[in-house]
Short mmCIF file of C-alpha atoms in Angstrom, two decimals:
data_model
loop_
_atom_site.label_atom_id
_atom_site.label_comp_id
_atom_site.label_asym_id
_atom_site.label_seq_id
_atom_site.Cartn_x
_atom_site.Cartn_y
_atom_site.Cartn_z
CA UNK A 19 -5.70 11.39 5.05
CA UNK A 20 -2.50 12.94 6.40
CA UNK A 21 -1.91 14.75 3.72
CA UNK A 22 -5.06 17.04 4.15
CA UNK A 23 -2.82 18.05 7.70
CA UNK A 24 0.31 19.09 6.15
CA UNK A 25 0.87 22.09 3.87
CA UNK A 26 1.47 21.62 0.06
CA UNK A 27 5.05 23.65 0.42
CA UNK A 28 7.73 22.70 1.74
CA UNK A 29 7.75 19.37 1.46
CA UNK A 30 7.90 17.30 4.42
CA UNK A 31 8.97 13.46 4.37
CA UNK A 32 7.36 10.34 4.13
CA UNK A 33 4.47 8.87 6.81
CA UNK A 34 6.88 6.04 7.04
CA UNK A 35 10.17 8.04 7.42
CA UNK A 36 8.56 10.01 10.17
CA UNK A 37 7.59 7.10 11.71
CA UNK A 38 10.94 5.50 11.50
CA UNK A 39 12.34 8.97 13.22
CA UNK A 40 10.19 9.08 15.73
CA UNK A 41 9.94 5.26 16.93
CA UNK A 42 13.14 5.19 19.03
CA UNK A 43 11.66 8.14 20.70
CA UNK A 44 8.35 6.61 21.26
CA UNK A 45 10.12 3.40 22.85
CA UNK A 46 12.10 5.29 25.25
CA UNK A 47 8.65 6.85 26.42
CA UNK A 48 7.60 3.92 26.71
CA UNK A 49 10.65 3.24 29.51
CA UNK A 50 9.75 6.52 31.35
CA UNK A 51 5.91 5.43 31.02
CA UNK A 52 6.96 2.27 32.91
CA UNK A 53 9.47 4.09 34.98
CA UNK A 54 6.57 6.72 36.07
CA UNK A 55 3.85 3.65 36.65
CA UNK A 56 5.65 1.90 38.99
CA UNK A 57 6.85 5.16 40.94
CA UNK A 58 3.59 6.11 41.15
CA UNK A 59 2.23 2.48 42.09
CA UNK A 60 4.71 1.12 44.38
CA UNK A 61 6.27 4.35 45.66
CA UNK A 62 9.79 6.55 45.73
CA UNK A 63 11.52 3.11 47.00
CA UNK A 64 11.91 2.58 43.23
CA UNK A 65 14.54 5.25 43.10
CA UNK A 66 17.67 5.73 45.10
CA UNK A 67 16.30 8.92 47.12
CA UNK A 68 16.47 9.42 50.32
CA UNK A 69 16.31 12.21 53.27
CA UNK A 70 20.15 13.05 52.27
CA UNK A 71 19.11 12.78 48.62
CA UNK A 72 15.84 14.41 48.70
CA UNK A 73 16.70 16.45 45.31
CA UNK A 74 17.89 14.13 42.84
CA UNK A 75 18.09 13.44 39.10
CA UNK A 76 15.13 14.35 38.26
CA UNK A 77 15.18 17.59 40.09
CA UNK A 78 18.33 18.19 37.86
CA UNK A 79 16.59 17.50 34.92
CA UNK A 80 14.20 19.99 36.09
CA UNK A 81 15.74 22.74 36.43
CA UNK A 82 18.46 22.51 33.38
CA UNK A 83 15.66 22.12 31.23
CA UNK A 84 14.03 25.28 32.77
CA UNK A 85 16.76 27.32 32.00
CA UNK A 86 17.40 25.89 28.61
CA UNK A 87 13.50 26.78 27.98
CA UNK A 88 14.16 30.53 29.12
CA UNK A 89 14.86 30.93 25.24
CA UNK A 90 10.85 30.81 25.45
CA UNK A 91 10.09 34.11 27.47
CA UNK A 92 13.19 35.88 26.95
CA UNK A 93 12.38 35.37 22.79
CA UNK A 94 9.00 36.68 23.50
CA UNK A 95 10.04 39.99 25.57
CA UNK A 96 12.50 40.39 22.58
CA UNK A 97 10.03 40.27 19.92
CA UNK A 98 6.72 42.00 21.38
CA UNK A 99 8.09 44.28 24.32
CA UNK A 100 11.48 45.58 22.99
CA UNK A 101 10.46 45.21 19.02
CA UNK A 102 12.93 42.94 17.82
CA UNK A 103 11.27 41.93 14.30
CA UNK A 104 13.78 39.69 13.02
CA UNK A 105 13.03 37.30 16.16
CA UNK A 106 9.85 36.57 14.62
CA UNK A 107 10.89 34.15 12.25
CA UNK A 108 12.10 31.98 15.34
CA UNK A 109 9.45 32.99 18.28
CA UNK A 110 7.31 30.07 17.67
CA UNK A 111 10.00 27.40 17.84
CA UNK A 112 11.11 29.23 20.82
CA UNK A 113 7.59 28.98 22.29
CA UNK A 114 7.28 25.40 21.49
CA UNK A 115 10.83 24.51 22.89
CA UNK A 116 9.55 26.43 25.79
CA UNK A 117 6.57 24.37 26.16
CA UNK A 118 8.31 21.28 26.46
CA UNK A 119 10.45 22.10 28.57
CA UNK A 120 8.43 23.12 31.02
CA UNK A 121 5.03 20.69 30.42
CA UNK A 122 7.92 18.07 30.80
CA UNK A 123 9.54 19.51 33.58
CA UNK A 124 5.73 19.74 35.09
CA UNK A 125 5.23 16.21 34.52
CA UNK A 126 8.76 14.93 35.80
CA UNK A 127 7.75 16.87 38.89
CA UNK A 128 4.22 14.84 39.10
CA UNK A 129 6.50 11.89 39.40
CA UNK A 130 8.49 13.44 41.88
CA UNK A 131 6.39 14.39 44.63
CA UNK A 132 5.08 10.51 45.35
CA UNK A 133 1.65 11.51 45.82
CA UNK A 134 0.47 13.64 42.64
CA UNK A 135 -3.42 13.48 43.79
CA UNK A 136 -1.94 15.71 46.74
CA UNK A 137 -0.08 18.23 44.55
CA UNK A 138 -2.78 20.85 44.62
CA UNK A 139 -1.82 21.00 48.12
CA UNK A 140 1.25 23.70 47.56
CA UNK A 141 -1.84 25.73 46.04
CA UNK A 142 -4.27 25.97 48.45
CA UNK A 143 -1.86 25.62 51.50
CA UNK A 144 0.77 28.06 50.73
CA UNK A 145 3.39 28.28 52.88
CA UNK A 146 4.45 32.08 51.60
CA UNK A 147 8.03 32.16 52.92
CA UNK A 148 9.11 29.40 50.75
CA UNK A 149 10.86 29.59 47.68
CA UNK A 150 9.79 26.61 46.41
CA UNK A 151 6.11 27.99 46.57
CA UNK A 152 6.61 30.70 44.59
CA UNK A 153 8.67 28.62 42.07
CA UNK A 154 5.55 26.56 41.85
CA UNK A 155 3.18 29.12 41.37
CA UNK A 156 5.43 30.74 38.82
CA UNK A 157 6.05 27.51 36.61
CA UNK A 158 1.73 26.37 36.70
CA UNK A 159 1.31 29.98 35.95
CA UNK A 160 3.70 30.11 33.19
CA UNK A 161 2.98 27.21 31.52
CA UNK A 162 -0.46 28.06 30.94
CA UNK A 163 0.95 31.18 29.12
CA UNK A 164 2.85 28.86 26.97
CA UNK A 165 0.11 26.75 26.35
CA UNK A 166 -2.07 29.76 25.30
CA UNK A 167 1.41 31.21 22.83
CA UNK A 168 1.82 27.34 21.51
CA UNK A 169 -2.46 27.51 20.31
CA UNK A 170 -2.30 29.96 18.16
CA UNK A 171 -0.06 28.39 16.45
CA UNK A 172 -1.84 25.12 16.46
CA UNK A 173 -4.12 27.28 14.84
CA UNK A 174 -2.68 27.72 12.13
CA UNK A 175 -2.70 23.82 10.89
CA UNK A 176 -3.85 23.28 7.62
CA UNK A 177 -7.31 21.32 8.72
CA UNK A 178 -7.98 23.40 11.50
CA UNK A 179 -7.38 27.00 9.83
CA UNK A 180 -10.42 25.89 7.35
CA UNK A 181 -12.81 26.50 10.40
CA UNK A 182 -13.47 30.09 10.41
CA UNK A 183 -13.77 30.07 14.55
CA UNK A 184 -10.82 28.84 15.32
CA UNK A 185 -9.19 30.68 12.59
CA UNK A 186 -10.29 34.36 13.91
CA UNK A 187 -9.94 33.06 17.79
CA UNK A 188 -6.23 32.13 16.85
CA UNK A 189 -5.47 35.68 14.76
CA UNK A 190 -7.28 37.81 18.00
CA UNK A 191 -5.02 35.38 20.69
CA UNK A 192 -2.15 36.26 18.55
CA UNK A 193 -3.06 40.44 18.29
CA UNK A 194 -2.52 40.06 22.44
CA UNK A 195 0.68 38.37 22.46
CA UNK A 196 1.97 40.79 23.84
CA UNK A 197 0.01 40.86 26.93
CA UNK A 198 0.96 37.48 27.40
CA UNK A 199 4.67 37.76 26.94
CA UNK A 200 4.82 40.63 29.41
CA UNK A 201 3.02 38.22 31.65
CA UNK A 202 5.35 35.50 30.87
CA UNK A 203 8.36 37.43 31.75
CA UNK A 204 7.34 38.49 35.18
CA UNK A 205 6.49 34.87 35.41
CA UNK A 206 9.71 33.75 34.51
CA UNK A 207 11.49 36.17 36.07
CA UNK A 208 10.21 35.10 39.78
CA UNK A 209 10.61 31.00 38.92
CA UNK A 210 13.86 31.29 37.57
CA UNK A 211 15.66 33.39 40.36
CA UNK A 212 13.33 31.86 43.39
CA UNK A 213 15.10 28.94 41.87
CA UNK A 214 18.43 29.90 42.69
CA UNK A 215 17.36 31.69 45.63
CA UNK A 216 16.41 28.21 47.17
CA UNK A 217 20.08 27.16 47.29
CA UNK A 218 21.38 30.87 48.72
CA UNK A 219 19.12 30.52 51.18
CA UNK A 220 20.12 26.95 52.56
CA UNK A 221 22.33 28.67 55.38
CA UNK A 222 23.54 25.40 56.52
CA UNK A 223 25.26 24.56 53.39
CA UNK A 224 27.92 26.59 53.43
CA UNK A 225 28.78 24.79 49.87
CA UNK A 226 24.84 26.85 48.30
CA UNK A 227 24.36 29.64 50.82
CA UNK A 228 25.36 33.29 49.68
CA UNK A 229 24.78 36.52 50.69
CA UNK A 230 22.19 38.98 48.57
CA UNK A 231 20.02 41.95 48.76
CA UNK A 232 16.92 42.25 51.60
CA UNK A 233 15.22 38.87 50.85
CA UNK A 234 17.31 37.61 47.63
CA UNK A 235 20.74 36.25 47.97
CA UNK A 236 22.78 36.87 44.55
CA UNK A 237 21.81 33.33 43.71
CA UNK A 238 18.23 34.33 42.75
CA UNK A 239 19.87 37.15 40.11
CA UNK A 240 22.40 34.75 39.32
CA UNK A 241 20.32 32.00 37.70
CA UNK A 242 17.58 34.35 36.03
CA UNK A 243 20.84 35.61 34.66
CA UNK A 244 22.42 32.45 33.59
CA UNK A 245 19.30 31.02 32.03
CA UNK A 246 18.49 34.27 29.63
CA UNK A 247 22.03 33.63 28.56
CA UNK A 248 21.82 30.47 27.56
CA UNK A 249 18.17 29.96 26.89
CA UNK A 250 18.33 31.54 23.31
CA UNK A 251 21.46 29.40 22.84
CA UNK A 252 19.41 26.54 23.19
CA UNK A 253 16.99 27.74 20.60
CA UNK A 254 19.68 28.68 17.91
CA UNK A 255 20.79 24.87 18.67
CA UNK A 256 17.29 23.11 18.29
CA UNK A 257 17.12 25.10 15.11
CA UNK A 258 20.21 24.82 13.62
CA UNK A 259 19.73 20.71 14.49
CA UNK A 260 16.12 21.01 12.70
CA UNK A 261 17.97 22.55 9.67
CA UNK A 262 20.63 19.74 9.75
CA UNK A 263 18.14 16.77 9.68
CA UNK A 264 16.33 18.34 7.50
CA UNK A 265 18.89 19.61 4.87
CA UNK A 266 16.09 23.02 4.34
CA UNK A 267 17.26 26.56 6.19
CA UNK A 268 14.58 27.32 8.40
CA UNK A 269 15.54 31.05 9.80
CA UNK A 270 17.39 33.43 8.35
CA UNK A 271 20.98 34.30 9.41
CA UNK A 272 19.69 37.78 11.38
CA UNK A 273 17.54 35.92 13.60
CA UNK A 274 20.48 33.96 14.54
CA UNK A 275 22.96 36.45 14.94
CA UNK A 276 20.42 38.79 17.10
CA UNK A 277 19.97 36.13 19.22
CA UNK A 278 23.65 35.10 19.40
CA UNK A 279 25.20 38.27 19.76
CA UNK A 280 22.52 38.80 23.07
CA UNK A 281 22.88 35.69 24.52
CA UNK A 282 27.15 36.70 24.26
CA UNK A 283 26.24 39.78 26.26
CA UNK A 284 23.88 38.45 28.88
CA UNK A 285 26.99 35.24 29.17
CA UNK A 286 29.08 37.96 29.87
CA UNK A 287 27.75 39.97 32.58
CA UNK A 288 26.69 36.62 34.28
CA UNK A 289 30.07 35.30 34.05
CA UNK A 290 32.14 38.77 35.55
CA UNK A 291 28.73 38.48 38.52
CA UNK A 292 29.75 34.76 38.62
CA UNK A 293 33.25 35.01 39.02
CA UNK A 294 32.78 38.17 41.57
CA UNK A 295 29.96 35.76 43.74
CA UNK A 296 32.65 32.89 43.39
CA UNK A 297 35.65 35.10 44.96
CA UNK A 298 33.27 36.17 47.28
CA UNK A 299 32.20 32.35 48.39
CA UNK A 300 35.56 31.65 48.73
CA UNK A 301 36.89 34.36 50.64
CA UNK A 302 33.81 35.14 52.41
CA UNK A 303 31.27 32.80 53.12
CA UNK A 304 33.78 29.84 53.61
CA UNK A 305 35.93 31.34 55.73
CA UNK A 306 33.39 32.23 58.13
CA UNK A 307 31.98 28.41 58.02
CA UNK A 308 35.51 27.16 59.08
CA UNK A 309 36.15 25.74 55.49
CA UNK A 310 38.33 26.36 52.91
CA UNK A 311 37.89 25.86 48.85
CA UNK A 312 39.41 22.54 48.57
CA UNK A 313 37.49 21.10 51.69
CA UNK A 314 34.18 21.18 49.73
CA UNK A 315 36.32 19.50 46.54
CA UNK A 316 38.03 16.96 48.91
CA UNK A 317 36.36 14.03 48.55
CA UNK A 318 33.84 12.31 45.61
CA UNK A 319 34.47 12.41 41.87
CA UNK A 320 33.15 16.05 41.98
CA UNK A 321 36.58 17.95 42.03
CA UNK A 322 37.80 21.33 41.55
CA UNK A 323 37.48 20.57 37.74
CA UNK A 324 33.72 21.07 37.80
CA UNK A 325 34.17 24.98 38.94
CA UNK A 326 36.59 25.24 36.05
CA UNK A 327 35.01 23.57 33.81
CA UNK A 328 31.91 25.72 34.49
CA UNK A 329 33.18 28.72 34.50
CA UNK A 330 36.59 28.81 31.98
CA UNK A 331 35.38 26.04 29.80
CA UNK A 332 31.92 26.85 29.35
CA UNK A 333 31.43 29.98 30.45
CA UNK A 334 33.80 32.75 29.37
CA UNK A 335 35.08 30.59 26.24
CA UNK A 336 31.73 30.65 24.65
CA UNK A 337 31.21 34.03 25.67
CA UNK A 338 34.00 35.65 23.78
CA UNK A 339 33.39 33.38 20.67
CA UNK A 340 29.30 34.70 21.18
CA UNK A 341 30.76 38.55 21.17
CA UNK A 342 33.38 38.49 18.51
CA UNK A 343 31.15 38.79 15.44
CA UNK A 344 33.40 37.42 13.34
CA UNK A 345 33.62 34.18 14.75
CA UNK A 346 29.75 33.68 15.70
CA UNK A 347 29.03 34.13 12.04
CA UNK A 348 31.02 31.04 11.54
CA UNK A 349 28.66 27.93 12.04
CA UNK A 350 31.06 25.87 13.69
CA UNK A 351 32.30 28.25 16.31
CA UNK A 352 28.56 29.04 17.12
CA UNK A 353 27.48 25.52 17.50
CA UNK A 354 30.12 25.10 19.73
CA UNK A 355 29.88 28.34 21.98
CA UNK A 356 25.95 27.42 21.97
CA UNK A 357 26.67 23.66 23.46
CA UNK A 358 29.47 24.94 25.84
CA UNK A 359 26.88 27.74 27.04
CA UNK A 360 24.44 25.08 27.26
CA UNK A 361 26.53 22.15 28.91
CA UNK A 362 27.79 25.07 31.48
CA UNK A 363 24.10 26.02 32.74
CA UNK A 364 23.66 22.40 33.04
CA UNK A 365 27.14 21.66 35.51
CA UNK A 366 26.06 24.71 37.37
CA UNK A 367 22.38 23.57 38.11
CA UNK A 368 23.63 19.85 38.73
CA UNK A 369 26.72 21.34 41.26
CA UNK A 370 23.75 23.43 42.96
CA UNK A 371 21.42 20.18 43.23
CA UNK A 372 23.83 16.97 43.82
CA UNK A 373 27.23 18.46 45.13
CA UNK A 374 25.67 20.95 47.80
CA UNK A 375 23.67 17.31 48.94
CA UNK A 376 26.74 15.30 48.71
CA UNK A 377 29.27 16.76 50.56
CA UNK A 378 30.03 17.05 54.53
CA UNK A 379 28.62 19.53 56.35
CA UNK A 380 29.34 18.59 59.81
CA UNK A 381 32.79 17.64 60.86
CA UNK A 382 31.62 13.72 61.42
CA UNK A 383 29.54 13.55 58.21
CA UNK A 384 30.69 11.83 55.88
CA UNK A 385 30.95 11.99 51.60
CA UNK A 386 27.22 10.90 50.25
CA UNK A 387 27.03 9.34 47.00
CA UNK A 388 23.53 8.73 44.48
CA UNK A 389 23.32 6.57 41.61
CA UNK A 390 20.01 6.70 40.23
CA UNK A 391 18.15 3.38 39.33
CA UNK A 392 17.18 2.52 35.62
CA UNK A 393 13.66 3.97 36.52
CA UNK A 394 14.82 7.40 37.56
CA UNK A 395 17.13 7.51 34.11
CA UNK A 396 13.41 6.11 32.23
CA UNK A 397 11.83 8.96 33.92
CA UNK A 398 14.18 11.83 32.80
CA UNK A 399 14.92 10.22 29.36
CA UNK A 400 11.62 10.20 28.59
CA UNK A 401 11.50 13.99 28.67
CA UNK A 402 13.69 14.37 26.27
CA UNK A 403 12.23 11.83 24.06
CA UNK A 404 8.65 13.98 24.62
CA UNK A 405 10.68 16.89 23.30
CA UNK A 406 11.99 15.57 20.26
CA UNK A 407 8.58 13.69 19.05
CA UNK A 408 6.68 16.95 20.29
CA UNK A 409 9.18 19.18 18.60
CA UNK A 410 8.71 16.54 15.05
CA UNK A 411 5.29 16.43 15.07
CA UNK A 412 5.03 20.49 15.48
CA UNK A 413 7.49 20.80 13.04
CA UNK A 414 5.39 18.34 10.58
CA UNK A 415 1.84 19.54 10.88
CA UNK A 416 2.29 23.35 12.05
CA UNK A 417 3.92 26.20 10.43
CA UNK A 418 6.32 26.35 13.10
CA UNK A 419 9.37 28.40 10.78
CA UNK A 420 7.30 31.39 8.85
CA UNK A 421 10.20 32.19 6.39
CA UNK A 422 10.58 28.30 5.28
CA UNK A 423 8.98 28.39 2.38
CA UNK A 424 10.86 31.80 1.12
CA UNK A 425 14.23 30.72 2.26
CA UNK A 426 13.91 27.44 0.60
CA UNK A 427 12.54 28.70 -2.89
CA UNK A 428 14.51 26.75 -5.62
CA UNK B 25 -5.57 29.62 49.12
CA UNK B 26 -8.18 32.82 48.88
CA UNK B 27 -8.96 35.20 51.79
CA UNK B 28 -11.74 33.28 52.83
CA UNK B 29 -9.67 30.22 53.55
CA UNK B 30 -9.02 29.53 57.41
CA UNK B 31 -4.79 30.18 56.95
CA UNK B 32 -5.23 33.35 55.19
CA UNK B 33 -3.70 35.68 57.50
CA UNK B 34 -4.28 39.85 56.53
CA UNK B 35 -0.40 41.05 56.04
CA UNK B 36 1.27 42.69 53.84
CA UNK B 37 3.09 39.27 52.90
CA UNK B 38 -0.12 37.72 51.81
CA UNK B 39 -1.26 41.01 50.17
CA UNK B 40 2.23 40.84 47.85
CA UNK B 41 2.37 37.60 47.42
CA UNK B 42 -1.22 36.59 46.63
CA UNK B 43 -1.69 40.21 44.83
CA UNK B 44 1.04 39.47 42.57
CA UNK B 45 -0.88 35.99 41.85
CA UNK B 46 -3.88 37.44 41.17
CA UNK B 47 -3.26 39.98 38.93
CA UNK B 48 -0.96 37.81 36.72
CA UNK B 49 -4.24 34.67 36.50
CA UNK B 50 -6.48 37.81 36.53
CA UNK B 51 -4.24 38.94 33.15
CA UNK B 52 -4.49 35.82 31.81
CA UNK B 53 -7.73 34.98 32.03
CA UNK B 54 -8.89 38.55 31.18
CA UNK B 55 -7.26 38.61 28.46
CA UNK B 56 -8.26 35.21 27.24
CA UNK B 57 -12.05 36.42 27.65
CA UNK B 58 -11.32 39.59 25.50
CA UNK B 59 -9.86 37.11 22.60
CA UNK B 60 -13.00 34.55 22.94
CA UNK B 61 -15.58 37.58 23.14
CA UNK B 62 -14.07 39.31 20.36
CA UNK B 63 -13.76 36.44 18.30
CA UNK B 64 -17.80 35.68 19.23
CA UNK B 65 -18.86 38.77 17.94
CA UNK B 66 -16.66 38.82 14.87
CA UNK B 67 -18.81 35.31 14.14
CA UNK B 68 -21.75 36.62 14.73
CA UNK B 69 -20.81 39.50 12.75
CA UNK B 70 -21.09 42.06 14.94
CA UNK B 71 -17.37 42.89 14.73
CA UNK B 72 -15.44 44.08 11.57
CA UNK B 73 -13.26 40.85 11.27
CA UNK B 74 -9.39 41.51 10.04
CA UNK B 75 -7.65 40.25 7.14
CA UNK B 76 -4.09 38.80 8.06
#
């Protein structure tokens, strides 16, 4: 029966492999499927929130996997506004990495707010002025423009191609693509900077807050920024994983490159803006708060290393491997720039979410510390396990790399 | 929220912000009628349907 699903060529593996791949994933949904029940049944006490900790691990997970899915809208512009044709050999596993990410962030989120029959609330009673409205808007926007890039591609399953409806309404979707990748970017573009604009803004926190331009601080630019830099990263290291595990190349080397050699540029512009907003924290911002650098790296395991680590380590390291050609058409130098790139995004949204929480603000506060419980960690995990069965079964049943079959002709 | 609602206040803050909203759902679900009434008239053969 499942082999009326898959295509002839190329091969995929056995029901029973795939089963055996995908089981570890499907028990550790099972733990966020748990986790999420008895959040939802017996209430936040089953994490280790509180008012001090009000954004927590699963607000990290949040946003560092919406920045790692800006490889999903930032492909798209690429391929149907600016004409990049190579891309299209890798735009619908960017679109589906996209769509995990942010159906899974969407979902963490319905955890997150206690009362999910109340969500529609931030809809219908808008409070304008807040950032987090607009982030919310943004992301239920956008993710029904992911959903409507994923279906044509859905489409295009064996079974379902055979009915001539579906078949046209998925060819005609795909003719306006473009439409909905323009869409998708102004989308994106709002969600991912109102993002960052939420910490700027937090005037109080002398550790977040930054200056900016009329209603912006640099923190909005700074994260749409840092997330088209290392969202295509993300998709050249889902793919080049994909290839690994499943010993086939899956998109040519151009598409990789391309993607690459942007993703170098973009790191590098954000990291000279970083490094200029970071002098300017230091010997602006702080000052005028009272503080000095190593009062916010004083106390907590969070010390000065995180700042270097983000931005030497992870930042301009993989951005001069990512523009020296040379050394990104070596694999191993571009699977590491790629993780460091990645792996930097990720310190920067967790020092934005945890550290700004955690340390003093006043001079009798004192250093707050979160552990999450084992149902917070269920919760989170569980996203990525949803990515990796998601990203399987798309990968099993849908025609998800279009030059497969004629890169892997023996 | 829609200007009837009983918070709707008429500012230019509303007008951007709800605007902006509208036109990108109004995008997206104009365009998604264009695809499903194309499509309907390529099936009923009313349309010249393309070959891919």
């Amino acid at each position: 029966m499942e082999s009326t699903l898959i295509h002839q060529e190329p091969k995929r593996c056995s029901t029973r492999t795939f089963f055996l791949w995908t089981l570890p994933w499907i028990l550790i949904l099972g733990w966020g499927g748990l986790s999420a029940f008895l959040c939802l049944w017996k209430g936040l006490n089953q994490t280790n929130m509180s008012n001090i900790f009000a954004f927590a691990l699963w607000i990290v997970f949040d946003l560092g996997v919406i920045a790692l899915g800006a490889g999903a809208f930032f492909t798209g512009f690429l391929t149907y506004i600016i004409g990049k044709k190579e891309l299209k050999s890798i735009i619908n596993a960017a679109v589906i990495i996209g769509f995990i990410c942010y159906s899974g962030a969407m979902a963490m989120l319905g955890i997150d707010i206690g009362q999910p029959l109340r969500g529609w609330f931030i809809f219908w009673h808008a409070n304008i002025h807040s950032m987090l409205v607009e982030v919310s808007f943004c992301i239920t926007c956008y993710l029904s423009v992911l959903t409507i890039e994923f279906l044509p591609i859905i489409l295009e399953n064996k079974k379902l191609e055979e009915i001539r409806g579906l078949r046209l309404f998925g060819h005609n979707l795909h003719e306006a693509m473009a439409i909905f990748a323009a869409t998708g970017t102004f989308l994106s573009f709002f969600h991912q900077g109102s993002l960052g604009g939420m910490f700027g803004v937090m005037h109080a926190r002398p550790f977040a807050a930054r200056g900016g331009f009329y209603i912006w601080p640099w923190t909005f630019f700074l994260f749409v920024l840092s997330a088209i830099a290392a969202g295509p990263c993300f998709t050249i290291l889902c793919t080049k994983l994909t290839e690994k595990l499943t010993r086939k190349k899956l998109v040519p080397d151009d598409a990789i490159q391309s993607l690459a050699k942007i993703s170098g540029w973009l790191l590098s512009i954000y990291m000279i803006l970083k490094i200029a907003d970071t002098l300017g924290w230091i010997y602006g911002i702080l000052p005028k708060a009272g503080l000095r650098l190593m009062d916010c790296y004083k106390e907590g395991p969070y010390g000065i290393w995180m700042l270097i680590t983000e931005i030497i380590i992870c930042g301009i390291i993989p951005a001069i491997i990512l523009m020296i050609p040379k050394a990104r058409k070596k694999m191993p130098w571009l699977i590491t720039a790629s993780i460091l790139n990645c792996i930097g995004i990720l310190i920067n949204r967790f020092v934005f979410i945890i550290v700004s929480l955690a340390i003093p603000v006043m001079p009798f506060d004192r250093f707050w510390s979160y552990v999450p419980t084992w149902q917070e960690w269920g919760v989170g995990l569980a996203i990525i396990a949803y990515g990796i069965i998601v990203f399987s079964v798309s990968y099993r049943y849908l025609p998800v790399f279009p030059k497969e079959r004629e890169l892997n002709m023996a | 929220m829609t200007p009837l609602s009983f918070e709707w206040q008429w500012n230019v803050e509303y007008a951007i912000f709800f605007g902006l909203l509208y036109l990108a759902l109004s995008i997206i679900g104009g365009t998604l009628t264009f695809v499903g009434i194309k499509t309907a008239l390529q099936l009923m053969g009313l349309l010249r349907e393309r070959h891919f």
